[in-house]
Coordinates of C-alpha atoms in Angstrom, one line a residue:
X30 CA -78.1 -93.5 39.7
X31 CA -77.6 -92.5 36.0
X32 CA -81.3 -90.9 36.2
X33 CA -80.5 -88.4 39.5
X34 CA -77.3 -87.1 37.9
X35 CA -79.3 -86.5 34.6
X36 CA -82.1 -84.9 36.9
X37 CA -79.4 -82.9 38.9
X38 CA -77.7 -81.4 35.8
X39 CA -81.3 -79.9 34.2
X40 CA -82.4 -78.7 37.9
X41 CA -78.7 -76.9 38.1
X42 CA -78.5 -75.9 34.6
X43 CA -82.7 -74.5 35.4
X44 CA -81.2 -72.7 38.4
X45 CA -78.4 -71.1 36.5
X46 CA -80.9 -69.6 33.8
X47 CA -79.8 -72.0 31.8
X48 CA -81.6 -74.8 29.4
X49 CA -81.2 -77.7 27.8
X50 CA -82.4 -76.7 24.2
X51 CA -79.4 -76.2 21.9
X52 CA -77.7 -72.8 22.3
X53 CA -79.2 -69.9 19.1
X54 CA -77.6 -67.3 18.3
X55 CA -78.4 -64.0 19.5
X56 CA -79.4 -61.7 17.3
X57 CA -77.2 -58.8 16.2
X58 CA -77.6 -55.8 18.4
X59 CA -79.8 -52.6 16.2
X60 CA -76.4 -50.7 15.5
X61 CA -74.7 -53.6 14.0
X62 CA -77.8 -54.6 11.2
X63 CA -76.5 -55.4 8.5
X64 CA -76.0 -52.4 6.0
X65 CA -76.2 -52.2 2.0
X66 CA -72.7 -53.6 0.9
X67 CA -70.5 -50.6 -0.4
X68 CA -70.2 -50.7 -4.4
X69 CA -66.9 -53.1 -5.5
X70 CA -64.6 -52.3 -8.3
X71 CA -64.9 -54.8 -11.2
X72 CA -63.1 -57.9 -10.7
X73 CA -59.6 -58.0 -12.0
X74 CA -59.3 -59.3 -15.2
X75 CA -56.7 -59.2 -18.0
X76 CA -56.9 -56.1 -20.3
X77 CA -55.2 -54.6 -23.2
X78 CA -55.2 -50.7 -24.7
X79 CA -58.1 -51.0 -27.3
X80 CA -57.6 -48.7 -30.6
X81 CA -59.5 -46.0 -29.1
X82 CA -57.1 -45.6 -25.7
X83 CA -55.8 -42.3 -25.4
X84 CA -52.1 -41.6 -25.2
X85 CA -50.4 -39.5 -22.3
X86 CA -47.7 -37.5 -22.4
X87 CA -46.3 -35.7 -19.6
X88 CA -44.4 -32.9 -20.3
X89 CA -40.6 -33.0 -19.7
X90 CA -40.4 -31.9 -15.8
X91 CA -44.2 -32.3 -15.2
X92 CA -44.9 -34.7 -12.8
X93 CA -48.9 -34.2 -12.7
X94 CA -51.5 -33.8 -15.1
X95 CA -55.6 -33.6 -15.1
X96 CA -57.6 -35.2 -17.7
X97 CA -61.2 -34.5 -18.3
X98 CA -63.6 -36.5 -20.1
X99 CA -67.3 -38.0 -20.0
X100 CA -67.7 -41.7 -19.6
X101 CA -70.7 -43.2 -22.0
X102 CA -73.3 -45.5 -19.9
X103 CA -71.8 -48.4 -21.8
X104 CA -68.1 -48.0 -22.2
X105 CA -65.1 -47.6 -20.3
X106 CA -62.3 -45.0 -20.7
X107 CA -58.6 -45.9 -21.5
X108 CA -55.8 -44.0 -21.0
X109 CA -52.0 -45.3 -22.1
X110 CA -48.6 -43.8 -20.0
X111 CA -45.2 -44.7 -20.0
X112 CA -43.6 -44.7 -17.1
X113 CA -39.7 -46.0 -15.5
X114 CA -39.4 -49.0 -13.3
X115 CA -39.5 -48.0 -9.6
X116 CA -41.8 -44.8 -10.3
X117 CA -44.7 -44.4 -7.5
X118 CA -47.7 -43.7 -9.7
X119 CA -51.1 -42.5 -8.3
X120 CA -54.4 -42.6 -10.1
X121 CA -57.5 -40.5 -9.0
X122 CA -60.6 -40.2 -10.9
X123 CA -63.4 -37.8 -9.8
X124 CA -66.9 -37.9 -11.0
X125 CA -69.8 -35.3 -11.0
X126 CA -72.0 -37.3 -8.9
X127 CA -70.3 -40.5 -8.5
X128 CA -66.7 -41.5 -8.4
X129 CA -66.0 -44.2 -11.1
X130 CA -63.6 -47.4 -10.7
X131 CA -60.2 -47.3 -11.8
X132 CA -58.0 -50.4 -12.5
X133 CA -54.4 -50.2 -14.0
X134 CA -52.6 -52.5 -16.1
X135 CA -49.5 -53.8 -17.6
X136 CA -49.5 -53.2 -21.8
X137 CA -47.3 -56.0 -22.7
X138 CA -49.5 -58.8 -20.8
X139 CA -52.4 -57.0 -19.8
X140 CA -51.9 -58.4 -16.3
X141 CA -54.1 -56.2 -13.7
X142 CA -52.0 -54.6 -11.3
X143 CA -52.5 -55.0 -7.4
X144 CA -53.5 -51.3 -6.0
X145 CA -51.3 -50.8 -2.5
X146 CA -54.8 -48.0 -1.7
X147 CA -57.3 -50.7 -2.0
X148 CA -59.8 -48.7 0.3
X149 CA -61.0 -46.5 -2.5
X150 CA -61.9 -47.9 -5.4
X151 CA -61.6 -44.3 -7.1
X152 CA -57.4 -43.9 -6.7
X153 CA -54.8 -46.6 -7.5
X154 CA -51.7 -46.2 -6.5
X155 CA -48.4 -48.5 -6.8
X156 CA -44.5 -48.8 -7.5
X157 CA -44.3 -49.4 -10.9
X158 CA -43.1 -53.0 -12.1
X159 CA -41.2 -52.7 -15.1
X160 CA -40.1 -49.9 -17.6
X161 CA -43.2 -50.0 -20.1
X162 CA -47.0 -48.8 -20.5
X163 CA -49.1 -48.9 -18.6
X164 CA -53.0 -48.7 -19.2
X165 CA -55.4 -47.2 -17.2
X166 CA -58.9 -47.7 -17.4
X167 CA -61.9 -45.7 -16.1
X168 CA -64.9 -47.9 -15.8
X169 CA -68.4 -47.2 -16.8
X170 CA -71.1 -46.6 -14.4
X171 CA -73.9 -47.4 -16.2
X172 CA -75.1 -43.8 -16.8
X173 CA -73.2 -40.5 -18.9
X174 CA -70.6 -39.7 -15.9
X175 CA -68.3 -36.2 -16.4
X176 CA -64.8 -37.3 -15.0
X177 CA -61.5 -35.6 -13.9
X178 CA -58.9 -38.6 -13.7
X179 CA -55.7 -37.0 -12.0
X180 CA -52.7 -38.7 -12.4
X181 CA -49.1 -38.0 -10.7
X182 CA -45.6 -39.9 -10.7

């Protein structure tokens, strides 16, 4: 009896275009492929102003200012600004060909802060923790890269 209900189920699961090999998975249609992975910012790691960071100053009133610069294949920009507790600050750097990462972070513990536009590695923006410095760093791209890092409060 055990043999015709074993024989019953393949001749049913046959007849429903099924089979009795394991189930594979289907290959992903030619419009979902799997595509080159989109460059990643560097991870987040602890950081604090080096000797050669530059200093910002916004003027009194000035809530916007433009920095340009040229990043070195080998070494990162830095950039130190004081800003109030509370203070939305946006970070955008442009580059001539390619956009370079930016990451910001605390001066006092050199604590990464969490970007709330994590969807472009290029601009960082966030509500500002504490009354302090802050440092923000323009990472190197492996090449000579011309840069315009805009920064507003």
């Amino acid at each position: 009896m055990r043999r015709v209900g074993v024989l019953v189920g393949a001749i049913m699961m046959a007849a429903c275009g099924g089979s009795t090999e394991p189930a594979k998975e289907a290959a992903p249609p030619a419009s979902q492929e799997a595509k080159a992975p989109a460059p990643q910012p560097p991870p987040a790691e602890t950081r604090m102003p080096s000797a050669a960071a530059m200093h910002i100053e916004l003027p009194p009133g000035s809530t916007a200012a433009v920095f340009n610069g040229s990043l070195a294949p080998d070494k990162d920009a830095e950039f130190v600004v004081a800003e109030d507790k509370g203070v939305h600050m946006f970070v955008q750097v442009i580059g001539k060909d390619d956009d370079p990462f930016v990451s910001v972070h605390r001066t006092d513990t050199g604590a990464d802060l969490p970007d709330e536009h994590k969807a472009n590695p290029a601009h960082w923006i966030a509500e500002l923790p504490e009354t302090m410095g802050y440092l923000i760093v323009v990472h190197k791209t492996g090449k000579p890269t011309p840069f315009s890092l805009i920064l507003e409060v």
